[in-house]
Amino acid sequence: MDEPITYTVKGAAIETGLTEDTIRYYEKIGLLPRAKRKPNSHRVYRQEDVETMRMITCFRKTGMPLESMKPYLQLSRGEDLSSHPELYSMMEEHKRKIEHQIASLQQIVDFLDLQLQSGGTHLHKESCTLAEPEKRPPDPRFPI
Amino acid sequence: MDEPITYTVKGAAIETGLTEDTIRYYEKIGLLPRAKRKPNSHRVYRQEDVETMRMITCFRKTGMPLESMKPYLQLSRGEDLSSHPELYSMMEEHKRKIEHQIASLQQIVDFLDLQLQSGGTHLHKESCTLAEPEKRPPDPRFPI
DNA sequence: AGTTGACTTGGAGTCGGCTCCAAGTTGTAC
DNA sequence: GTACAACTTGGAGCCGACTCCAAGTCAACT
């Protein structure tokens, strides 16, 4: 039978763009499950683990705190979504947040376009004014 | 003549969703220019300043470090873009980054959609695999 | 036997971005 | 005149997310 590919911590780092330290840190804080060890106690990662790491970097790009990722990552490790209605609505909620975030980013792109096109014929601050509908201080980006 | 509207630090905070402390902090680190003071040394903000704050919150949503915002904010305070070619290309570069970020976010939305639709009929990790073209550790999100 | 290199661990340090605090000033209300 | 509220300042503290380090283990090579 064909041996499934595995990775050392360094290999996983190269594969994912994380650093070795960061991978170990993620394990330390319980974001990644404790990796299997070889007899010499070195970590071994399988393709599946690398995918999880890629998911983390992907989520991280959305500015999501590591702590908030945990439920999603646990879910994708074999859990059944339909049996976790509160996770389901968390995901819906999160999706809405990201869509809102995309809108913000698009505004900035528009803003930059304005600045770039007009070759500098002065300021255009009026765009970039979506702001949040709720204007209460406790910034509600990821309250979970 | 009609007096232009001004804001206290509290007023500006309410208007922008930042906290008073954060506004003062932004001034302290030079992200906002030193605000004009009343004779009693209280800060006074004009509409223009509030717009700048809104721009900051907008940029902040993209995960941009405060330090990296400074050139853009200075620019929008009266500078002429065409006379700063290096700023111009910085903005172009930044625009490209944000567009890339939007693509990443869209992937996550797609990923979440997959999870949500299939009601939990197991994991779909294969999406969310755009990753960055360059796979060197020093995360190049905003090196400026 | 000794050196090298890839790993292990626990813990300390760093950095960005706030957040909180104490002490002081000023302006208005009673 | 004294209490109160709304500010001021400088500086300390906090949290998240790393990042770095020292000391140790283990296998392979010379």
mmCIF file of C-alpha atoms (C1' of nucleotides) in Angstrom:
data_model
loop_
_atom_site.group_PDB
_atom_site.id
_atom_site.type_symbol
_atom_site.label_atom_id
_atom_site.label_comp_id
_atom_site.label_asym_id
_atom_site.label_seq_id
_atom_site.Cartn_x
_atom_site.Cartn_y
_atom_site.Cartn_z
ATOM 1 C CA MET A 1 0.000 0.000 0.000
ATOM 2 C CA ASP A 2 1.092 3.557 -0.673
ATOM 3 C CA GLU A 3 2.278 5.400 2.409
ATOM 4 C CA PRO A 4 0.388 8.674 2.844
ATOM 5 C CA ILE A 5 2.670 11.725 2.731
ATOM 6 C CA THR A 6 3.621 13.270 6.036
ATOM 7 C CA TYR A 7 5.401 16.460 7.016
ATOM 8 C CA THR A 8 7.844 17.542 9.652
ATOM 9 C CA VAL A 9 7.164 20.819 11.371
ATOM 10 C CA LYS A 10 9.582 22.434 8.960
ATOM 11 C CA GLY A 11 7.923 20.827 5.987
ATOM 12 C CA ALA A 12 4.515 21.976 7.146
ATOM 13 C CA ALA A 13 5.932 25.458 7.638
ATOM 14 C CA ILE A 14 7.248 25.560 4.094
ATOM 15 C CA GLU A 15 3.988 24.170 2.810
ATOM 16 C CA THR A 16 1.778 26.685 4.618
ATOM 17 C CA GLY A 17 3.905 29.803 4.891
ATOM 18 C CA LEU A 18 3.624 29.759 8.667
ATOM 19 C CA THR A 19 6.803 29.610 10.732
ATOM 20 C CA GLU A 20 7.724 26.550 12.761
ATOM 21 C CA ASP A 21 7.376 28.609 15.901
ATOM 22 C CA THR A 22 3.920 29.700 14.900
ATOM 23 C CA ILE A 23 2.812 26.138 14.252
ATOM 24 C CA ARG A 24 4.069 25.057 17.648
ATOM 25 C CA TYR A 25 2.425 28.111 19.177
ATOM 26 C CA TYR A 26 -0.904 27.185 17.597
ATOM 27 C CA GLU A 27 -0.616 23.754 19.122
ATOM 28 C CA LYS A 28 0.305 25.258 22.466
ATOM 29 C CA ILE A 29 -2.835 27.385 22.595
ATOM 30 C CA GLY A 30 -4.982 24.516 21.384
ATOM 31 C CA LEU A 31 -5.780 25.951 17.977
ATOM 32 C CA LEU A 32 -4.214 22.906 16.386
ATOM 33 C CA PRO A 33 -4.731 19.514 18.030
ATOM 34 C CA ARG A 34 -1.683 17.972 19.644
ATOM 35 C CA ALA A 35 0.227 16.498 16.713
ATOM 36 C CA LYS A 36 1.169 12.836 16.639
ATOM 37 C CA ARG A 37 4.817 12.277 17.544
ATOM 38 C CA LYS A 38 7.408 9.959 16.167
ATOM 39 C CA PRO A 39 9.216 7.754 18.683
ATOM 40 C CA ASN A 40 11.805 10.524 18.922
ATOM 41 C CA SER A 41 9.004 12.905 19.890
ATOM 42 C CA HIS A 42 9.173 14.875 16.652
ATOM 43 C CA ARG A 43 5.845 16.086 15.346
ATOM 44 C CA VAL A 44 4.317 14.420 12.292
ATOM 45 C CA TYR A 45 1.715 16.150 10.163
ATOM 46 C CA ARG A 46 -0.530 14.645 7.525
ATOM 47 C CA GLN A 47 -2.095 16.378 4.541
ATOM 48 C CA GLU A 48 -5.225 16.940 6.577
ATOM 49 C CA ASP A 49 -3.273 18.882 9.192
ATOM 50 C CA VAL A 50 -1.704 21.061 6.544
ATOM 51 C CA GLU A 51 -5.184 21.827 5.228
ATOM 52 C CA THR A 52 -6.230 22.892 8.689
ATOM 53 C CA MET A 53 -3.254 25.227 8.861
ATOM 54 C CA ARG A 54 -4.209 26.712 5.522
ATOM 55 C CA MET A 55 -7.697 27.275 6.828
ATOM 56 C CA ILE A 56 -6.248 29.121 9.769
ATOM 57 C CA THR A 57 -4.215 31.450 7.572
ATOM 58 C CA CYS A 58 -7.289 31.950 5.475
ATOM 59 C CA PHE A 59 -9.425 32.863 8.479
ATOM 60 C CA ARG A 60 -6.636 34.969 9.876
ATOM 61 C CA LYS A 61 -6.791 37.131 6.792
ATOM 62 C CA THR A 62 -10.288 38.091 7.815
ATOM 63 C CA GLY A 63 -8.934 39.449 11.084
ATOM 64 C CA MET A 64 -10.643 36.732 13.057
ATOM 65 C CA PRO A 65 -9.064 36.149 16.472
ATOM 66 C CA LEU A 66 -7.461 32.732 16.876
ATOM 67 C CA GLU A 67 -9.741 31.997 19.802
ATOM 68 C CA SER A 68 -12.797 32.455 17.604
ATOM 69 C CA MET A 69 -11.538 30.004 15.018
ATOM 70 C CA LYS A 70 -11.497 27.065 17.367
ATOM 71 C CA PRO A 71 -15.136 26.034 16.956
ATOM 72 C CA TYR A 72 -14.868 26.135 13.160
ATOM 73 C CA LEU A 73 -11.706 24.107 13.106
ATOM 74 C CA GLN A 74 -13.079 21.508 15.465
ATOM 75 C CA LEU A 75 -16.110 21.275 13.263
ATOM 76 C CA SER A 76 -14.107 20.612 10.139
ATOM 77 C CA ARG A 77 -12.341 17.815 11.931
ATOM 78 C CA GLY A 78 -15.185 15.397 11.478
ATOM 79 C CA GLU A 79 -18.044 17.042 13.320
ATOM 80 C CA ASP A 80 -21.495 17.239 11.806
ATOM 81 C CA LEU A 81 -22.746 20.791 11.343
ATOM 82 C CA SER A 82 -26.458 19.975 11.333
ATOM 83 C CA SER A 83 -26.204 18.668 14.870
ATOM 84 C CA HIS A 84 -24.814 21.983 16.129
ATOM 85 C CA PRO A 85 -27.430 24.645 15.463
ATOM 86 C CA GLU A 86 -25.575 27.271 17.475
ATOM 87 C CA LEU A 87 -22.448 26.701 15.402
ATOM 88 C CA TYR A 88 -24.585 26.931 12.314
ATOM 89 C CA SER A 89 -25.870 30.372 13.233
ATOM 90 C CA MET A 90 -22.402 31.443 14.297
ATOM 91 C CA MET A 91 -21.234 30.644 10.804
ATOM 92 C CA GLU A 92 -24.119 32.496 9.231
ATOM 93 C CA GLU A 93 -23.328 35.463 11.416
ATOM 94 C CA HIS A 94 -19.678 35.277 10.545
ATOM 95 C CA LYS A 95 -20.475 35.106 6.872
ATOM 96 C CA ARG A 96 -22.486 38.291 7.181
ATOM 97 C CA LYS A 97 -19.561 39.975 8.898
ATOM 98 C CA ILE A 98 -17.192 39.019 6.155
ATOM 99 C CA GLU A 99 -19.565 40.242 3.496
ATOM 100 C CA HIS A 100 -19.692 43.542 5.346
ATOM 101 C CA GLN A 101 -15.926 43.548 5.459
ATOM 102 C CA ILE A 102 -15.748 43.001 1.715
ATOM 103 C CA ALA A 103 -17.956 46.034 1.260
ATOM 104 C CA SER A 104 -15.555 48.094 3.368
ATOM 105 C CA LEU A 105 -12.608 46.926 1.343
ATOM 106 C CA GLN A 106 -14.380 47.676 -1.893
ATOM 107 C CA GLN A 107 -14.932 51.203 -0.621
ATOM 108 C CA ILE A 108 -11.259 51.598 -0.045
ATOM 109 C CA VAL A 109 -10.484 50.345 -3.502
ATOM 110 C CA ASP A 110 -12.930 52.916 -4.843
ATOM 111 C CA PHE A 111 -11.326 55.574 -2.711
ATOM 112 C CA LEU A 112 -7.881 54.687 -3.979
ATOM 113 C CA ASP A 113 -9.170 54.658 -7.541
ATOM 114 C CA LEU A 114 -10.506 58.153 -7.107
ATOM 115 C CA GLN A 115 -7.199 59.385 -5.745
ATOM 116 C CA LEU A 116 -5.228 57.644 -8.466
ATOM 117 C CA GLN A 117 -7.419 58.728 -11.366
ATOM 118 C CA SER A 118 -7.645 62.381 -10.482
ATOM 119 C CA GLY A 119 -3.863 62.532 -10.551
ATOM 120 C CA GLY A 120 -3.894 64.407 -7.283
ATOM 121 C CA THR A 121 -6.403 67.151 -8.046
ATOM 122 C CA HIS A 122 -7.065 67.141 -4.346
ATOM 123 C CA LEU A 123 -8.795 65.229 -1.689
ATOM 124 C CA HIS A 124 -11.813 62.948 -1.925
ATOM 125 C CA LYS A 125 -12.665 61.897 1.546
ATOM 126 C CA GLU A 126 -16.399 61.564 1.076
ATOM 127 C CA SER A 127 -16.131 57.988 -0.046
ATOM 128 C CA CYS A 128 -15.036 55.543 2.618
ATOM 129 C CA THR A 129 -18.052 56.572 4.664
ATOM 130 C CA LEU A 130 -19.999 53.384 4.979
ATOM 131 C CA ALA A 131 -19.143 53.169 8.666
ATOM 132 C CA GLU A 132 -21.007 50.712 10.822
ATOM 133 C CA PRO A 133 -24.788 50.970 11.148
ATOM 134 C CA GLU A 134 -24.446 50.672 14.915
ATOM 135 C CA LYS A 135 -22.281 53.443 16.264
ATOM 136 C CA ARG A 136 -21.595 52.139 19.763
ATOM 137 C CA PRO A 137 -17.921 52.098 20.830
ATOM 138 C CA PRO A 138 -17.389 48.400 21.702
ATOM 139 C CA ASP A 139 -16.196 47.524 18.211
ATOM 140 C CA PRO A 140 -18.310 44.507 17.241
ATOM 141 C CA ARG A 141 -16.051 42.936 14.668
ATOM 142 C CA PHE A 142 -15.724 39.519 16.317
ATOM 143 C CA PRO A 143 -17.519 39.378 19.664
ATOM 144 C CA ILE A 144 -18.583 35.720 19.141
ATOM 145 C CA MET B 1 -21.843 83.897 8.738
ATOM 146 C CA ASP B 2 -22.732 80.379 9.780
ATOM 147 C CA GLU B 3 -20.295 78.908 12.249
ATOM 148 C CA PRO B 4 -18.926 75.592 11.008
ATOM 149 C CA ILE B 5 -19.821 72.701 13.290
ATOM 150 C CA THR B 6 -17.146 71.497 15.679
ATOM 151 C CA TYR B 7 -16.871 68.520 17.993
ATOM 152 C CA THR B 8 -15.449 67.835 21.398
ATOM 153 C CA VAL B 9 -13.440 64.674 21.787
ATOM 154 C CA LYS B 10 -16.575 63.047 23.139
ATOM 155 C CA GLY B 11 -18.641 64.292 20.246
ATOM 156 C CA ALA B 12 -16.117 63.005 17.765
ATOM 157 C CA ALA B 13 -16.086 59.686 19.576
ATOM 158 C CA ILE B 14 -19.849 59.381 19.308
ATOM 159 C CA GLU B 15 -19.710 60.433 15.687
ATOM 160 C CA THR B 16 -17.018 57.938 14.679
ATOM 161 C CA GLY B 17 -17.502 54.989 17.001
ATOM 162 C CA LEU B 18 -13.975 55.344 18.320
ATOM 163 C CA THR B 19 -13.453 55.864 22.031
ATOM 164 C CA GLU B 20 -12.149 59.150 23.425
ATOM 165 C CA ASP B 21 -9.058 57.328 24.590
ATOM 166 C CA THR B 22 -8.455 55.928 21.150
ATOM 167 C CA ILE B 23 -8.752 59.343 19.530
ATOM 168 C CA ARG B 24 -6.244 60.786 21.999
ATOM 169 C CA TYR B 25 -4.020 57.766 21.429
ATOM 170 C CA TYR B 26 -4.105 58.326 17.668
ATOM 171 C CA GLU B 27 -3.011 61.896 18.233
ATOM 172 C CA LYS B 28 -0.280 60.730 20.605
ATOM 173 C CA ILE B 29 1.243 58.411 18.015
ATOM 174 C CA GLY B 30 0.902 61.020 15.294
ATOM 175 C CA LEU B 31 -1.774 59.267 13.292
ATOM 176 C CA LEU B 32 -4.028 62.267 13.771
ATOM 177 C CA PRO B 33 -2.487 65.750 13.683
ATOM 178 C CA ARG B 34 -2.360 67.610 16.962
ATOM 179 C CA ALA B 35 -5.872 68.961 17.326
ATOM 180 C CA LYS B 36 -6.533 72.655 17.817
ATOM 181 C CA ARG B 37 -7.270 73.518 21.425
ATOM 182 C CA LYS B 38 -9.716 75.903 22.995
ATOM 183 C CA PRO B 39 -8.304 78.425 25.466
ATOM 184 C CA ASN B 40 -9.014 75.848 28.172
ATOM 185 C CA SER B 41 -6.844 73.374 26.246
ATOM 186 C CA HIS B 42 -9.775 71.157 25.256
ATOM 187 C CA ARG B 43 -9.495 69.613 21.795
ATOM 188 C CA VAL B 44 -11.700 70.924 19.003
ATOM 189 C CA TYR B 45 -12.473 68.853 15.933
ATOM 190 C CA ARG B 46 -13.983 69.986 12.655
ATOM 191 C CA GLN B 47 -15.944 67.934 10.180
ATOM 192 C CA GLU B 48 -12.754 67.328 8.244
ATOM 193 C CA ASP B 49 -11.116 65.733 11.275
ATOM 194 C CA VAL B 50 -14.078 63.464 11.794
ATOM 195 C CA GLU B 51 -13.765 62.356 8.178
ATOM 196 C CA THR B 52 -10.133 61.516 8.763
ATOM 197 C CA MET B 53 -11.121 59.396 11.746
ATOM 198 C CA ARG B 54 -13.674 57.597 9.641
ATOM 199 C CA MET B 55 -11.005 56.916 7.073
ATOM 200 C CA ILE B 56 -8.852 55.415 9.775
ATOM 201 C CA THR B 57 -11.587 53.055 10.913
ATOM 202 C CA CYS B 58 -12.167 52.172 7.301
ATOM 203 C CA PHE B 59 -8.504 51.382 6.701
ATOM 204 C CA ARG B 60 -8.303 49.587 10.019
ATOM 205 C CA LYS B 61 -10.955 47.172 8.821
ATOM 206 C CA THR B 62 -8.532 46.045 6.151
ATOM 207 C CA GLY B 63 -6.039 45.059 8.823
ATOM 208 C CA MET B 64 -3.666 47.831 7.856
ATOM 209 C CA PRO B 65 -1.261 48.800 10.643
ATOM 210 C CA LEU B 66 -1.736 52.328 11.934
ATOM 211 C CA GLU B 67 1.835 53.165 11.014
ATOM 212 C CA SER B 68 1.158 52.318 7.372
ATOM 213 C CA MET B 69 -1.829 54.631 7.219
ATOM 214 C CA LYS B 70 0.130 57.754 7.959
ATOM 215 C CA PRO B 71 1.249 58.543 4.399
ATOM 216 C CA TYR B 72 -2.297 58.174 3.074
ATOM 217 C CA LEU B 73 -3.765 60.364 5.763
ATOM 218 C CA GLN B 74 -1.167 63.038 5.274
ATOM 219 C CA LEU B 75 -1.907 62.934 1.595
ATOM 220 C CA SER B 76 -5.579 63.485 2.090
ATOM 221 C CA ARG B 77 -4.773 66.467 4.249
ATOM 222 C CA GLY B 78 -4.064 68.719 1.303
ATOM 223 C CA GLU B 79 -1.081 67.084 -0.342
ATOM 224 C CA ASP B 80 -0.953 66.749 -4.081
ATOM 225 C CA LEU B 81 -0.624 63.156 -5.228
ATOM 226 C CA SER B 82 0.916 63.884 -8.605
ATOM 227 C CA SER B 83 3.933 65.454 -6.938
ATOM 228 C CA HIS B 84 4.635 62.285 -4.961
ATOM 229 C CA PRO B 85 5.277 59.489 -7.445
ATOM 230 C CA GLU B 86 6.437 57.077 -4.756
ATOM 231 C CA LEU B 87 3.205 57.616 -2.851
ATOM 232 C CA TYR B 88 1.333 57.053 -6.064
ATOM 233 C CA SER B 89 2.878 53.652 -6.598
ATOM 234 C CA MET B 90 2.425 52.806 -2.928
ATOM 235 C CA MET B 91 -1.260 53.405 -3.384
ATOM 236 C CA GLU B 92 -1.377 51.308 -6.529
ATOM 237 C CA GLU B 93 0.416 48.540 -4.700
ATOM 238 C CA HIS B 94 -1.898 48.838 -1.744
ATOM 239 C CA LYS B 95 -4.909 48.709 -4.001
ATOM 240 C CA ARG B 96 -3.648 45.461 -5.464
ATOM 241 C CA LYS B 97 -3.224 44.040 -1.966
ATOM 242 C CA ILE B 98 -6.737 44.931 -0.997
ATOM 243 C CA GLU B 99 -8.115 43.400 -4.147
ATOM 244 C CA HIS B 100 -6.259 40.231 -3.264
ATOM 245 C CA GLN B 101 -7.684 40.417 0.226
ATOM 246 C CA ILE B 102 -11.178 40.735 -1.191
ATOM 247 C CA ALA B 103 -10.567 37.566 -3.186
ATOM 248 C CA SER B 104 -9.489 35.773 -0.013
ATOM 249 C CA LEU B 105 -12.555 36.919 1.830
ATOM 250 C CA GLN B 106 -14.787 35.880 -1.017
ATOM 251 C CA GLN B 107 -13.249 32.425 -0.786
ATOM 252 C CA ILE B 108 -14.154 32.237 2.834
ATOM 253 C CA VAL B 109 -17.695 33.279 2.083
ATOM 254 C CA ASP B 110 -17.828 30.506 -0.499
ATOM 255 C CA PHE B 111 -16.382 28.081 2.001
ATOM 256 C CA LEU B 112 -18.962 29.023 4.607
ATOM 257 C CA ASP B 113 -21.699 28.729 1.998
ATOM 258 C CA LEU B 114 -20.583 25.219 1.210
ATOM 259 C CA GLN B 115 -20.644 24.261 4.859
ATOM 260 C CA LEU B 116 -23.998 25.889 5.416
ATOM 261 C CA GLN B 117 -25.714 24.504 2.339
ATOM 262 C CA SER B 118 -24.687 20.913 2.744
ATOM 263 C CA GLY B 119 -26.318 20.962 6.158
ATOM 264 C CA GLY B 120 -23.281 19.308 7.625
ATOM 265 C CA THR B 121 -22.800 16.365 5.276
ATOM 266 C CA HIS B 122 -19.176 16.598 6.231
ATOM 267 C CA LEU B 123 -16.095 18.593 5.632
ATOM 268 C CA HIS B 124 -15.103 20.658 2.614
ATOM 269 C CA LYS B 125 -11.635 21.861 3.255
ATOM 270 C CA GLU B 126 -10.500 21.961 -0.349
ATOM 271 C CA SER B 127 -11.821 25.440 -0.909
ATOM 272 C CA CYS B 128 -10.077 28.165 1.045
ATOM 273 C CA THR B 129 -6.854 27.187 -0.693
ATOM 274 C CA LEU B 130 -5.906 30.296 -2.584
ATOM 275 C CA ALA B 131 -2.987 30.891 -0.238
ATOM 276 C CA GLU B 132 -0.411 33.488 -1.158
ATOM 277 C CA PRO B 133 1.611 33.110 -4.357
ATOM 278 C CA GLU B 134 4.795 33.815 -2.450
ATOM 279 C CA LYS B 135 5.314 31.251 0.272
ATOM 280 C CA ARG B 136 8.051 32.886 2.323
ATOM 281 C CA PRO B 137 7.391 33.204 6.073
ATOM 282 C CA PRO B 138 7.718 36.996 6.612
ATOM 283 C CA ASP B 139 4.021 37.617 6.073
ATOM 284 C CA PRO B 140 3.914 40.341 3.417
ATOM 285 C CA ARG B 141 0.483 41.728 4.096
ATOM 286 C CA PHE B 142 1.556 45.330 4.756
ATOM 287 C CA PRO B 143 5.331 45.734 4.637
ATOM 288 C CA ILE B 144 5.130 49.349 3.344
ATOM 289 C "C1'" DA C 1 33.981 9.735 20.475
ATOM 290 C "C1'" DG C 2 32.609 14.046 18.700
ATOM 291 C "C1'" DT C 3 30.158 17.192 15.944
ATOM 292 C "C1'" DT C 4 26.269 18.574 13.355
ATOM 293 C "C1'" DG C 5 21.478 19.329 12.564
ATOM 294 C "C1'" DA C 6 16.716 18.828 13.270
ATOM 295 C "C1'" DC C 7 13.993 18.693 16.447
ATOM 296 C "C1'" DT C 8 11.881 18.986 21.660
ATOM 297 C "C1'" DT C 9 10.266 21.851 25.932
ATOM 298 C "C1'" DG C 10 9.129 25.807 29.015
ATOM 299 C "C1'" DG C 11 9.337 30.233 29.551
ATOM 300 C "C1'" DA C 12 10.615 35.020 28.685
ATOM 301 C "C1'" DG C 13 10.435 39.012 25.685
ATOM 302 C "C1'" DT C 14 8.364 42.015 22.042
ATOM 303 C "C1'" DC C 15 5.182 44.721 19.554
ATOM 304 C "C1'" DG C 16 0.861 46.873 18.175
ATOM 305 C "C1'" DG C 17 -3.125 48.747 19.747
ATOM 306 C "C1'" DC C 18 -5.449 50.086 22.852
ATOM 307 C "C1'" DT C 19 -7.361 50.902 27.905
ATOM 308 C "C1'" DC C 20 -7.132 52.542 32.370
ATOM 309 C "C1'" DC C 21 -5.643 55.483 35.967
ATOM 310 C "C1'" DA C 22 -4.278 59.449 39.000
ATOM 311 C "C1'" DA C 23 -3.605 64.080 39.415
ATOM 312 C "C1'" DG C 24 -4.587 68.458 37.774
ATOM 313 C "C1'" DT C 25 -7.449 72.402 35.380
ATOM 314 C "C1'" DT C 26 -11.435 74.788 33.918
ATOM 315 C "C1'" DG C 27 -16.336 76.082 33.523
ATOM 316 C "C1'" DT C 28 -21.088 75.933 35.012
ATOM 317 C "C1'" DA C 29 -24.793 75.182 38.528
ATOM 318 C "C1'" DC C 30 -26.407 75.669 42.995
ATOM 319 C "C1'" DG D 1 -17.422 78.726 47.723
ATOM 320 C "C1'" DT D 2 -18.029 74.261 46.634
ATOM 321 C "C1'" DA D 3 -19.499 70.543 44.134
ATOM 322 C "C1'" DC D 4 -19.758 68.523 39.692
ATOM 323 C "C1'" DA D 5 -18.682 67.397 34.879
ATOM 324 C "C1'" DA D 6 -15.781 67.506 31.128
ATOM 325 C "C1'" DC D 7 -11.847 67.695 29.899
ATOM 326 C "C1'" DT D 8 -6.222 67.690 30.179
ATOM 327 C "C1'" DT D 9 -1.511 65.062 30.803
ATOM 328 C "C1'" DG D 10 1.886 61.275 31.438
ATOM 329 C "C1'" DG D 11 2.478 56.943 32.259
ATOM 330 C "C1'" DA D 12 1.338 52.178 33.525
ATOM 331 C "C1'" DG D 13 -0.954 47.943 32.362
ATOM 332 C "C1'" DC D 14 -3.145 44.606 29.336
ATOM 333 C "C1'" DC D 15 -4.133 41.372 25.604
ATOM 334 C "C1'" DG D 16 -3.321 38.865 21.354
ATOM 335 C "C1'" DA D 17 -0.112 36.951 18.507
ATOM 336 C "C1'" DC D 18 3.801 35.895 17.902
ATOM 337 C "C1'" DT D 19 9.174 35.446 18.358
ATOM 338 C "C1'" DC D 20 13.209 34.189 20.561
ATOM 339 C "C1'" DC D 21 16.058 31.665 23.649
ATOM 340 C "C1'" DA D 22 18.415 28.079 26.504
ATOM 341 C "C1'" DA D 23 18.837 23.555 27.593
ATOM 342 C "C1'" DG D 24 18.033 19.075 26.310
ATOM 343 C "C1'" DT D 25 17.290 14.762 23.158
ATOM 344 C "C1'" DC D 26 18.139 11.988 19.329
ATOM 345 C "C1'" DA D 27 20.019 10.128 14.829
ATOM 346 C "C1'" DA D 28 23.387 10.353 11.411
ATOM 347 C "C1'" DC D 29 27.887 11.203 9.703
ATOM 348 C "C1'" DT D 30 33.313 11.292 10.048
#
